[in-house]
JSON list of C-alpha atoms in Angstrom, two decimals:
[
{"chain": "I", "resi": 11, "resn": "LYS", "atom": "CA", "xyz": [6.62, 30.04, -38.07]},
{"chain": "I", "resi": 12, "resn": "GLN", "atom": "CA", "xyz": [5.75, 30.54, -41.70]},
{"chain": "I", "resi": 13, "resn": "GLU", "atom": "CA", "xyz": [6.47, 34.09, -42.92]},
{"chain": "I", "resi": 14, "resn": "VAL", "atom": "CA", "xyz": [5.25, 35.33, -46.50]},
{"chain": "I", "resi": 15, "resn": "THR", "atom": "CA", "xyz": [6.62, 38.16, -48.55]},
{"chain": "I", "resi": 16, "resn": "GLN", "atom": "CA", "xyz": [5.58, 40.60, -51.03]},
{"chain": "I", "resi": 17, "resn": "ILE", "atom": "CA", "xyz": [7.80, 42.45, -53.00]},
{"chain": "I", "resi": 18, "resn": "PRO", "atom": "CA", "xyz": [7.47, 45.00, -54.64]},
{"chain": "I", "resi": 19, "resn": "ALA", "atom": "CA", "xyz": [5.23, 46.96, -51.50]},
{"chain": "I", "resi": 20, "resn": "ALA", "atom": "CA", "xyz": [3.85, 49.33, -54.42]},
{"chain": "I", "resi": 21, "resn": "LEU", "atom": "CA", "xyz": [3.61, 49.33, -58.11]},
{"chain": "I", "resi": 22, "resn": "SER", "atom": "CA", "xyz": [3.12, 52.10, -60.78]},
{"chain": "I", "resi": 23, "resn": "VAL", "atom": "CA", "xyz": [2.77, 51.04, -64.64]},
{"chain": "I", "resi": 24, "resn": "PRO", "atom": "CA", "xyz": [1.20, 51.99, -68.09]},
{"chain": "I", "resi": 25, "resn": "GLU", "atom": "CA", "xyz": [-2.04, 50.54, -69.10]},
{"chain": "I", "resi": 26, "resn": "GLY", "atom": "CA", "xyz": [-1.54, 48.06, -71.33]},
{"chain": "I", "resi": 27, "resn": "GLU", "atom": "CA", "xyz": [1.81, 46.51, -69.73]},
{"chain": "I", "resi": 28, "resn": "ASN", "atom": "CA", "xyz": [1.83, 42.64, -68.67]},
{"chain": "I", "resi": 29, "resn": "LEU", "atom": "CA", "xyz": [3.12, 42.94, -65.40]},
{"chain": "I", "resi": 30, "resn": "VAL", "atom": "CA", "xyz": [4.43, 40.71, -62.97]},
{"chain": "I", "resi": 31, "resn": "LEU", "atom": "CA", "xyz": [3.50, 40.81, -58.71]},
{"chain": "I", "resi": 32, "resn": "ASN", "atom": "CA", "xyz": [5.80, 38.20, -56.45]},
{"chain": "I", "resi": 33, "resn": "CYS", "atom": "CA", "xyz": [5.36, 36.34, -52.84]},
{"chain": "I", "resi": 34, "resn": "SER", "atom": "CA", "xyz": [7.74, 34.15, -51.09]},
{"chain": "I", "resi": 35, "resn": "PHE", "atom": "CA", "xyz": [7.38, 32.09, -48.48]},
{"chain": "I", "resi": 36, "resn": "THR", "atom": "CA", "xyz": [9.53, 30.05, -45.78]},
{"chain": "I", "resi": 37, "resn": "ASP", "atom": "CA", "xyz": [8.10, 27.19, -45.07]},
{"chain": "I", "resi": 38, "resn": "SER", "atom": "CA", "xyz": [7.18, 24.77, -48.46]},
{"chain": "I", "resi": 39, "resn": "ALA", "atom": "CA", "xyz": [4.70, 22.24, -46.67]},
{"chain": "I", "resi": 40, "resn": "ILE", "atom": "CA", "xyz": [1.74, 24.22, -47.31]},
{"chain": "I", "resi": 41, "resn": "TYR", "atom": "CA", "xyz": [-1.95, 23.37, -48.53]},
{"chain": "I", "resi": 42, "resn": "ASN", "atom": "CA", "xyz": [-2.09, 26.01, -51.48]},
{"chain": "I", "resi": 43, "resn": "LEU", "atom": "CA", "xyz": [-1.57, 29.31, -52.17]},
{"chain": "I", "resi": 44, "resn": "GLN", "atom": "CA", "xyz": [-4.34, 31.84, -52.72]},
{"chain": "I", "resi": 45, "resn": "TRP", "atom": "CA", "xyz": [-4.19, 35.19, -54.43]},
{"chain": "I", "resi": 46, "resn": "PHE", "atom": "CA", "xyz": [-6.91, 37.65, -53.79]},
{"chain": "I", "resi": 47, "resn": "ARG", "atom": "CA", "xyz": [-7.28, 41.53, -54.26]},
{"chain": "I", "resi": 48, "resn": "GLN", "atom": "CA", "xyz": [-8.63, 44.12, -52.20]},
{"chain": "I", "resi": 49, "resn": "ASP", "atom": "CA", "xyz": [-10.05, 47.39, -52.84]},
{"chain": "I", "resi": 50, "resn": "PRO", "atom": "CA", "xyz": [-9.27, 50.20, -50.66]},
{"chain": "I", "resi": 51, "resn": "GLY", "atom": "CA", "xyz": [-11.76, 50.35, -47.83]},
{"chain": "I", "resi": 52, "resn": "LYS", "atom": "CA", "xyz": [-13.17, 47.10, -49.10]},
{"chain": "I", "resi": 53, "resn": "GLY", "atom": "CA", "xyz": [-13.47, 43.59, -48.02]},
{"chain": "I", "resi": 54, "resn": "LEU", "atom": "CA", "xyz": [-10.27, 40.53, -50.05]},
{"chain": "I", "resi": 55, "resn": "THR", "atom": "CA", "xyz": [-12.11, 39.08, -53.65]},
{"chain": "I", "resi": 56, "resn": "SER", "atom": "CA", "xyz": [-10.55, 35.51, -54.59]},
{"chain": "I", "resi": 57, "resn": "LEU", "atom": "CA", "xyz": [-8.76, 35.46, -57.88]},
{"chain": "I", "resi": 58, "resn": "LEU", "atom": "CA", "xyz": [-6.55, 31.91, -57.47]},
{"chain": "I", "resi": 59, "resn": "LEU", "atom": "CA", "xyz": [-6.01, 29.07, -55.54]},
{"chain": "I", "resi": 60, "resn": "ILE", "atom": "CA", "xyz": [-3.43, 27.07, -56.82]},
{"chain": "I", "resi": 61, "resn": "GLN", "atom": "CA", "xyz": [-3.20, 23.64, -54.75]},
{"chain": "I", "resi": 62, "resn": "SER", "atom": "CA", "xyz": [-0.07, 22.50, -53.28]},
{"chain": "I", "resi": 63, "resn": "SER", "atom": "CA", "xyz": [0.53, 19.71, -56.30]},
{"chain": "I", "resi": 64, "resn": "GLN", "atom": "CA", "xyz": [-0.53, 22.19, -59.06]},
{"chain": "I", "resi": 65, "resn": "ARG", "atom": "CA", "xyz": [1.81, 24.45, -60.91]},
{"chain": "I", "resi": 66, "resn": "GLU", "atom": "CA", "xyz": [-0.04, 27.22, -62.04]},
{"chain": "I", "resi": 67, "resn": "GLN", "atom": "CA", "xyz": [-4.15, 28.61, -62.59]},
{"chain": "I", "resi": 68, "resn": "THR", "atom": "CA", "xyz": [-5.52, 31.15, -65.15]},
{"chain": "I", "resi": 69, "resn": "SER", "atom": "CA", "xyz": [-8.49, 32.71, -64.88]},
{"chain": "I", "resi": 70, "resn": "GLY", "atom": "CA", "xyz": [-8.83, 35.35, -67.44]},
{"chain": "I", "resi": 71, "resn": "ARG", "atom": "CA", "xyz": [-6.52, 37.62, -68.25]},
{"chain": "I", "resi": 72, "resn": "LEU", "atom": "CA", "xyz": [-4.33, 36.21, -64.63]},
{"chain": "I", "resi": 73, "resn": "ASN", "atom": "CA", "xyz": [-2.29, 33.33, -63.89]},
{"chain": "I", "resi": 74, "resn": "ALA", "atom": "CA", "xyz": [-0.57, 32.51, -61.11]},
{"chain": "I", "resi": 75, "resn": "SER", "atom": "CA", "xyz": [2.68, 29.82, -60.60]},
{"chain": "I", "resi": 76, "resn": "LEU", "atom": "CA", "xyz": [3.51, 28.36, -57.60]},
{"chain": "I", "resi": 77, "resn": "ASP", "atom": "CA", "xyz": [7.14, 26.95, -57.04]},
{"chain": "I", "resi": 78, "resn": "LYS", "atom": "CA", "xyz": [6.83, 24.89, -54.26]},
{"chain": "I", "resi": 79, "resn": "SER", "atom": "CA", "xyz": [10.45, 23.59, -53.50]},
{"chain": "I", "resi": 80, "resn": "SER", "atom": "CA", "xyz": [11.52, 27.70, -54.02]},
{"chain": "I", "resi": 81, "resn": "GLY", "atom": "CA", "xyz": [8.93, 28.84, -51.71]},
{"chain": "I", "resi": 82, "resn": "ARG", "atom": "CA", "xyz": [7.71, 31.46, -54.91]},
{"chain": "I", "resi": 83, "resn": "SER", "atom": "CA", "xyz": [4.48, 32.70, -56.23]},
{"chain": "I", "resi": 84, "resn": "THR", "atom": "CA", "xyz": [3.85, 34.52, -59.31]},
{"chain": "I", "resi": 85, "resn": "LEU", "atom": "CA", "xyz": [0.62, 36.19, -60.21]},
{"chain": "I", "resi": 86, "resn": "TYR", "atom": "CA", "xyz": [1.19, 37.52, -64.04]},
{"chain": "I", "resi": 87, "resn": "ILE", "atom": "CA", "xyz": [-1.51, 40.58, -65.39]},
{"chain": "I", "resi": 88, "resn": "ALA", "atom": "CA", "xyz": [-1.48, 40.87, -69.25]},
{"chain": "I", "resi": 89, "resn": "ALA", "atom": "CA", "xyz": [-2.71, 43.94, -70.46]},
{"chain": "I", "resi": 90, "resn": "SER", "atom": "CA", "xyz": [-3.33, 46.05, -67.79]},
{"chain": "I", "resi": 91, "resn": "GLN", "atom": "CA", "xyz": [-6.30, 48.10, -67.66]},
{"chain": "I", "resi": 92, "resn": "PRO", "atom": "CA", "xyz": [-7.20, 51.04, -64.65]},
{"chain": "I", "resi": 93, "resn": "GLY", "atom": "CA", "xyz": [-9.88, 48.84, -63.15]},
{"chain": "I", "resi": 94, "resn": "ASP", "atom": "CA", "xyz": [-6.71, 46.35, -62.48]},
{"chain": "I", "resi": 95, "resn": "SER", "atom": "CA", "xyz": [-5.47, 49.05, -59.54]},
{"chain": "I", "resi": 96, "resn": "ALA", "atom": "CA", "xyz": [-6.06, 47.32, -56.04]},
{"chain": "I", "resi": 97, "resn": "THR", "atom": "CA", "xyz": [-3.70, 45.93, -53.35]},
{"chain": "I", "resi": 98, "resn": "TYR", "atom": "CA", "xyz": [-2.95, 42.13, -54.39]},
{"chain": "I", "resi": 99, "resn": "LEU", "atom": "CA", "xyz": [-2.70, 39.98, -51.38]},
{"chain": "I", "resi": 100, "resn": "CYS", "atom": "CA", "xyz": [-1.08, 36.68, -51.59]},
{"chain": "I", "resi": 101, "resn": "ALA", "atom": "CA", "xyz": [-1.59, 33.90, -48.67]},
{"chain": "I", "resi": 102, "resn": "VAL", "atom": "CA", "xyz": [-1.01, 30.58, -47.96]},
{"chain": "I", "resi": 103, "resn": "ALA", "atom": "CA", "xyz": [-2.72, 27.67, -45.83]},
{"chain": "I", "resi": 104, "resn": "GLY", "atom": "CA", "xyz": [-0.48, 25.99, -43.81]},
{"chain": "I", "resi": 105, "resn": "GLY", "atom": "CA", "xyz": [-1.25, 24.10, -40.48]},
{"chain": "I", "resi": 106, "resn": "ALA", "atom": "CA", "xyz": [-3.81, 25.53, -37.86]},
{"chain": "I", "resi": 107, "resn": "GLN", "atom": "CA", "xyz": [-6.43, 26.48, -40.65]},
{"chain": "I", "resi": 108, "resn": "LYS", "atom": "CA", "xyz": [-5.23, 29.39, -41.38]},
{"chain": "I", "resi": 109, "resn": "LEU", "atom": "CA", "xyz": [-3.78, 31.67, -44.31]},
{"chain": "I", "resi": 110, "resn": "VAL", "atom": "CA", "xyz": [-0.67, 33.30, -43.26]},
{"chain": "I", "resi": 111, "resn": "PHE", "atom": "CA", "xyz": [-0.58, 36.70, -45.47]},
{"chain": "I", "resi": 112, "resn": "GLY", "atom": "CA", "xyz": [1.83, 38.83, -47.21]},
{"chain": "I", "resi": 113, "resn": "GLN", "atom": "CA", "xyz": [1.92, 42.26, -46.78]},
{"chain": "I", "resi": 114, "resn": "GLY", "atom": "CA", "xyz": [0.22, 43.28, -50.74]},
{"chain": "I", "resi": 115, "resn": "THR", "atom": "CA", "xyz": [1.56, 45.05, -53.47]},
{"chain": "I", "resi": 116, "resn": "ARG", "atom": "CA", "xyz": [-0.37, 47.95, -54.24]},
{"chain": "I", "resi": 117, "resn": "LEU", "atom": "CA", "xyz": [-0.98, 48.31, -58.02]},
{"chain": "I", "resi": 118, "resn": "THR", "atom": "CA", "xyz": [-1.74, 51.15, -59.93]},
{"chain": "I", "resi": 119, "resn": "ILE", "atom": "CA", "xyz": [-2.16, 51.42, -63.60]},
{"chain": "I", "resi": 120, "resn": "ASN", "atom": "CA", "xyz": [-1.90, 54.59, -65.09]},
{"chain": "I", "resi": 121, "resn": "PRO", "atom": "CA", "xyz": [-4.31, 55.38, -68.15]},
{"chain": "H", "resi": 3, "resn": "ASP", "atom": "CA", "xyz": [-21.37, 32.91, -56.10]},
{"chain": "H", "resi": 4, "resn": "VAL", "atom": "CA", "xyz": [-20.52, 32.84, -52.24]},
{"chain": "H", "resi": 5, "resn": "LYS", "atom": "CA", "xyz": [-22.24, 35.67, -50.35]},
{"chain": "H", "resi": 6, "resn": "VAL", "atom": "CA", "xyz": [-20.43, 36.43, -47.11]},
{"chain": "H", "resi": 7, "resn": "THR", "atom": "CA", "xyz": [-22.36, 39.60, -45.70]},
{"chain": "H", "resi": 8, "resn": "GLN", "atom": "CA", "xyz": [-21.07, 41.28, -42.03]},
{"chain": "H", "resi": 9, "resn": "SER", "atom": "CA", "xyz": [-23.74, 43.20, -40.22]},
{"chain": "H", "resi": 10, "resn": "SER", "atom": "CA", "xyz": [-22.34, 47.15, -40.62]},
{"chain": "H", "resi": 11, "resn": "ARG", "atom": "CA", "xyz": [-19.57, 48.12, -42.77]},
{"chain": "H", "resi": 12, "resn": "TYR", "atom": "CA", "xyz": [-18.34, 51.20, -40.00]},
{"chain": "H", "resi": 13, "resn": "LEU", "atom": "CA", "xyz": [-19.32, 50.65, -36.09]},
{"chain": "H", "resi": 14, "resn": "VAL", "atom": "CA", "xyz": [-18.10, 53.37, -33.66]},
{"chain": "H", "resi": 15, "resn": "LYS", "atom": "CA", "xyz": [-18.05, 52.06, -29.85]},
{"chain": "H", "resi": 16, "resn": "ARG", "atom": "CA", "xyz": [-16.94, 53.45, -26.16]},
{"chain": "H", "resi": 17, "resn": "THR", "atom": "CA", "xyz": [-14.00, 51.98, -24.93]},
{"chain": "H", "resi": 18, "resn": "GLY", "atom": "CA", "xyz": [-15.94, 49.28, -22.38]},
{"chain": "H", "resi": 19, "resn": "GLU", "atom": "CA", "xyz": [-18.46, 48.77, -24.14]},
{"chain": "H", "resi": 20, "resn": "LYS", "atom": "CA", "xyz": [-19.53, 45.46, -25.18]},
{"chain": "H", "resi": 21, "resn": "VAL", "atom": "CA", "xyz": [-19.33, 44.79, -29.11]},
{"chain": "H", "resi": 22, "resn": "PHE", "atom": "CA", "xyz": [-21.11, 42.27, -31.64]},
{"chain": "H", "resi": 23, "resn": "LEU", "atom": "CA", "xyz": [-20.23, 41.60, -35.01]},
{"chain": "H", "resi": 24, "resn": "GLU", "atom": "CA", "xyz": [-21.83, 39.82, -37.22]},
{"chain": "H", "resi": 25, "resn": "CYS", "atom": "CA", "xyz": [-21.18, 37.43, -40.57]},
{"chain": "H", "resi": 26, "resn": "VAL", "atom": "CA", "xyz": [-23.81, 35.63, -42.82]},
{"chain": "H", "resi": 27, "resn": "GLN", "atom": "CA", "xyz": [-22.79, 32.96, -45.39]},
{"chain": "H", "resi": 28, "resn": "ASP", "atom": "CA", "xyz": [-25.27, 31.43, -48.01]},
{"chain": "H", "resi": 29, "resn": "MET", "atom": "CA", "xyz": [-23.85, 28.75, -49.08]},
{"chain": "H", "resi": 30, "resn": "ASP", "atom": "CA", "xyz": [-23.52, 26.03, -46.66]},
{"chain": "H", "resi": 31, "resn": "HIS", "atom": "CA", "xyz": [-19.61, 26.28, -45.33]},
{"chain": "H", "resi": 32, "resn": "GLU", "atom": "CA", "xyz": [-18.69, 23.77, -42.57]},
{"chain": "H", "resi": 33, "resn": "ASN", "atom": "CA", "xyz": [-16.16, 26.83, -41.77]},
{"chain": "H", "resi": 34, "resn": "MET", "atom": "CA", "xyz": [-15.78, 30.32, -40.64]},
{"chain": "H", "resi": 35, "resn": "PHE", "atom": "CA", "xyz": [-12.96, 32.14, -39.65]},
{"chain": "H", "resi": 36, "resn": "TRP", "atom": "CA", "xyz": [-12.97, 36.12, -38.25]},
{"chain": "H", "resi": 37, "resn": "TYR", "atom": "CA", "xyz": [-9.21, 38.13, -38.88]},
{"chain": "H", "resi": 38, "resn": "ARG", "atom": "CA", "xyz": [-8.13, 41.77, -38.43]},
{"chain": "H", "resi": 39, "resn": "GLN", "atom": "CA", "xyz": [-6.46, 43.77, -40.84]},
{"chain": "H", "resi": 40, "resn": "ASP", "atom": "CA", "xyz": [-4.19, 46.35, -39.42]},
{"chain": "H", "resi": 41, "resn": "PRO", "atom": "CA", "xyz": [-1.55, 48.44, -41.11]},
{"chain": "H", "resi": 42, "resn": "GLY", "atom": "CA", "xyz": [1.61, 47.20, -41.07]},
{"chain": "H", "resi": 43, "resn": "LEU", "atom": "CA", "xyz": [0.96, 43.87, -39.29]},
{"chain": "H", "resi": 44, "resn": "GLY", "atom": "CA", "xyz": [-1.37, 42.63, -42.51]},
{"chain": "H", "resi": 45, "resn": "LEU", "atom": "CA", "xyz": [-4.08, 40.00, -41.26]},
{"chain": "H", "resi": 46, "resn": "ARG", "atom": "CA", "xyz": [-4.31, 38.36, -38.56]},
{"chain": "H", "resi": 47, "resn": "LEU", "atom": "CA", "xyz": [-6.31, 34.92, -37.55]},
{"chain": "H", "resi": 48, "resn": "ILE", "atom": "CA", "xyz": [-8.68, 35.88, -33.89]},
{"chain": "H", "resi": 49, "resn": "TYR", "atom": "CA", "xyz": [-11.09, 32.41, -34.07]},
{"chain": "H", "resi": 50, "resn": "PHE", "atom": "CA", "xyz": [-12.40, 30.02, -36.69]},
{"chain": "H", "resi": 51, "resn": "SER", "atom": "CA", "xyz": [-15.09, 28.06, -36.06]},
{"chain": "H", "resi": 52, "resn": "TYR", "atom": "CA", "xyz": [-15.57, 24.17, -38.22]},
{"chain": "H", "resi": 53, "resn": "ASP", "atom": "CA", "xyz": [-18.37, 23.38, -36.78]},
{"chain": "H", "resi": 54, "resn": "VAL", "atom": "CA", "xyz": [-21.64, 24.58, -35.27]},
{"chain": "H", "resi": 55, "resn": "LYS", "atom": "CA", "xyz": [-20.74, 25.14, -31.69]},
{"chain": "H", "resi": 56, "resn": "MET", "atom": "CA", "xyz": [-17.17, 24.51, -32.74]},
{"chain": "H", "resi": 57, "resn": "LYS", "atom": "CA", "xyz": [-14.55, 26.90, -32.08]},
{"chain": "H", "resi": 58, "resn": "GLU", "atom": "CA", "xyz": [-10.39, 27.37, -32.13]},
{"chain": "H", "resi": 59, "resn": "LYS", "atom": "CA", "xyz": [-7.96, 30.36, -31.47]},
{"chain": "H", "resi": 60, "resn": "GLY", "atom": "CA", "xyz": [-6.13, 31.65, -34.02]},
{"chain": "H", "resi": 61, "resn": "ASP", "atom": "CA", "xyz": [-2.82, 33.77, -33.29]},
{"chain": "H", "resi": 62, "resn": "ILE", "atom": "CA", "xyz": [-4.78, 36.75, -31.62]},
{"chain": "H", "resi": 63, "resn": "PRO", "atom": "CA", "xyz": [-7.14, 35.66, -29.19]},
{"chain": "H", "resi": 64, "resn": "GLU", "atom": "CA", "xyz": [-7.21, 37.83, -26.62]},
{"chain": "H", "resi": 65, "resn": "GLY", "atom": "CA", "xyz": [-10.41, 40.26, -25.68]},
{"chain": "H", "resi": 66, "resn": "TYR", "atom": "CA", "xyz": [-12.30, 38.29, -27.80]},
{"chain": "H", "resi": 67, "resn": "SER", "atom": "CA", "xyz": [-14.68, 35.27, -27.48]},
{"chain": "H", "resi": 68, "resn": "VAL", "atom": "CA", "xyz": [-17.20, 34.09, -30.84]},
{"chain": "H", "resi": 69, "resn": "SER", "atom": "CA", "xyz": [-20.38, 32.19, -31.04]},
{"chain": "H", "resi": 70, "resn": "ARG", "atom": "CA", "xyz": [-21.69, 30.12, -33.95]},
{"chain": "H", "resi": 71, "resn": "GLU", "atom": "CA", "xyz": [-25.28, 28.88, -33.02]},
{"chain": "H", "resi": 72, "resn": "LYS", "atom": "CA", "xyz": [-25.87, 28.25, -36.70]},
{"chain": "H", "resi": 73, "resn": "LYS", "atom": "CA", "xyz": [-24.22, 27.20, -39.32]},
{"chain": "H", "resi": 74, "resn": "GLU", "atom": "CA", "xyz": [-24.19, 29.99, -41.21]},
{"chain": "H", "resi": 75, "resn": "ARG", "atom": "CA", "xyz": [-23.94, 32.66, -38.58]},
{"chain": "H", "resi": 76, "resn": "PHE", "atom": "CA", "xyz": [-20.59, 33.37, -36.79]},
{"chain": "H", "resi": 77, "resn": "SER", "atom": "CA", "xyz": [-20.43, 36.14, -34.17]},
{"chain": "H", "resi": 78, "resn": "LEU", "atom": "CA", "xyz": [-17.27, 38.07, -33.01]},
{"chain": "H", "resi": 79, "resn": "ILE", "atom": "CA", "xyz": [-17.80, 39.24, -29.28]},
{"chain": "H", "resi": 80, "resn": "LEU", "atom": "CA", "xyz": [-15.80, 42.06, -28.19]},
{"chain": "H", "resi": 81, "resn": "GLU", "atom": "CA", "xyz": [-16.31, 41.37, -24.15]},
{"chain": "H", "resi": 82, "resn": "SER", "atom": "CA", "xyz": [-15.23, 45.31, -23.28]},
{"chain": "H", "resi": 83, "resn": "ALA", "atom": "CA", "xyz": [-14.05, 47.02, -26.24]},
{"chain": "H", "resi": 84, "resn": "SER", "atom": "CA", "xyz": [-10.29, 48.58, -26.30]},
{"chain": "H", "resi": 85, "resn": "THR", "atom": "CA", "xyz": [-8.75, 51.48, -28.21]},
{"chain": "H", "resi": 86, "resn": "ASN", "atom": "CA", "xyz": [-6.13, 48.71, -29.29]},
{"chain": "H", "resi": 87, "resn": "GLN", "atom": "CA", "xyz": [-9.08, 47.17, -30.56]},
{"chain": "H", "resi": 88, "resn": "THR", "atom": "CA", "xyz": [-9.67, 49.94, -33.35]},
{"chain": "H", "resi": 89, "resn": "SER", "atom": "CA", "xyz": [-9.15, 48.39, -36.69]},
{"chain": "H", "resi": 90, "resn": "MET", "atom": "CA", "xyz": [-11.36, 46.00, -39.90]},
{"chain": "H", "resi": 91, "resn": "TYR", "atom": "CA", "xyz": [-12.44, 43.11, -39.32]},
{"chain": "H", "resi": 92, "resn": "LEU", "atom": "CA", "xyz": [-13.03, 40.66, -41.87]},
{"chain": "H", "resi": 93, "resn": "CYS", "atom": "CA", "xyz": [-15.50, 37.31, -42.13]},
{"chain": "H", "resi": 94, "resn": "ALA", "atom": "CA", "xyz": [-14.77, 34.56, -44.56]},
{"chain": "H", "resi": 95, "resn": "SER", "atom": "CA", "xyz": [-15.94, 31.22, -44.91]},
{"chain": "H", "resi": 96, "resn": "SER", "atom": "CA", "xyz": [-14.88, 27.94, -46.80]},
{"chain": "H", "resi": 97, "resn": "LEU", "atom": "CA", "xyz": [-16.45, 24.56, -47.28]},
{"chain": "H", "resi": 98, "resn": "ARG", "atom": "CA", "xyz": [-13.98, 22.64, -46.95]},
{"chain": "H", "resi": 99, "resn": "LEU", "atom": "CA", "xyz": [-10.49, 22.73, -44.07]},
{"chain": "H", "resi": 100, "resn": "PHE", "atom": "CA", "xyz": [-7.07, 22.53, -45.70]},
{"chain": "H", "resi": 101, "resn": "GLY", "atom": "CA", "xyz": [-6.08, 18.43, -45.75]},
{"chain": "H", "resi": 102, "resn": "THR", "atom": "CA", "xyz": [-9.23, 17.56, -46.25]},
{"chain": "H", "resi": 103, "resn": "SER", "atom": "CA", "xyz": [-10.97, 16.50, -50.24]},
{"chain": "H", "resi": 104, "resn": "GLY", "atom": "CA", "xyz": [-12.48, 19.57, -51.19]},
{"chain": "H", "resi": 105, "resn": "ASN", "atom": "CA", "xyz": [-12.98, 23.39, -52.29]},
{"chain": "H", "resi": 106, "resn": "HIS", "atom": "CA", "xyz": [-10.38, 25.54, -49.29]},
{"chain": "H", "resi": 107, "resn": "GLU", "atom": "CA", "xyz": [-10.97, 28.63, -51.10]},
{"chain": "H", "resi": 108, "resn": "GLN", "atom": "CA", "xyz": [-11.87, 31.20, -49.03]},
{"chain": "H", "resi": 109, "resn": "PHE", "atom": "CA", "xyz": [-14.72, 33.58, -49.32]},
{"chain": "H", "resi": 110, "resn": "PHE", "atom": "CA", "xyz": [-14.68, 36.96, -47.29]},
{"chain": "H", "resi": 111, "resn": "GLY", "atom": "CA", "xyz": [-17.60, 39.41, -46.32]},
{"chain": "H", "resi": 112, "resn": "PRO", "atom": "CA", "xyz": [-16.22, 43.48, -47.10]},
{"chain": "H", "resi": 113, "resn": "GLY", "atom": "CA", "xyz": [-15.86, 44.19, -43.58]},
{"chain": "H", "resi": 114, "resn": "THR", "atom": "CA", "xyz": [-16.39, 46.14, -40.64]},
{"chain": "H", "resi": 115, "resn": "ARG", "atom": "CA", "xyz": [-14.58, 49.15, -39.95]},
{"chain": "H", "resi": 116, "resn": "LEU", "atom": "CA", "xyz": [-14.39, 49.20, -36.08]},
{"chain": "H", "resi": 117, "resn": "THR", "atom": "CA", "xyz": [-13.36, 52.15, -34.38]},
{"chain": "H", "resi": 118, "resn": "VAL", "atom": "CA", "xyz": [-13.64, 52.55, -30.27]},
{"chain": "H", "resi": 119, "resn": "LEU", "atom": "CA", "xyz": [-13.06, 55.79, -28.40]}
]
């Protein structure tokens, strides 16, 4: 059974810092991995999707990497801003057409 | 941009009521999904649909049913609401299923926070 873990559960950093969020998964047989952002009480916003054949994807200040063999992904956020404060979720796509989600990392950027 | 909308942001119902949650997507996506999100349990898949009138159970289908009569609309039905169905319900859609070519990205709606009293 696929399990997804995100560490740390919460992170607080000053504005302007570069930071890394971690995601690990137990079964390397995945189709893709997707990173989402969730603001309090809201739905999920898709940030990046990495196909299983890819090593990384970039969008603006965000860069996500994937190492399938070790079961790890990282989300790198450059030059963090207060507006980046949210919960970040990673999810892996495996069999049965479902995304398996981690518990999320709650990120706070302090002005 | 893909837009997924859900009929209500907040809903309060009584135990035993029949509850309908509606989801509409405007990008001609083939696949639609219903998840629920609970503190400490994360997001869990209830049902998904890969075509009109087609549906598959997810991890926690008990107490729920779904309906997809049109491609753009996917409804989640609580036949007899219970307090343990108090949750945030999230709908999503995607163009292609995993394992096929094309875009597999799932796009989510804003969520419906359902409280059953």
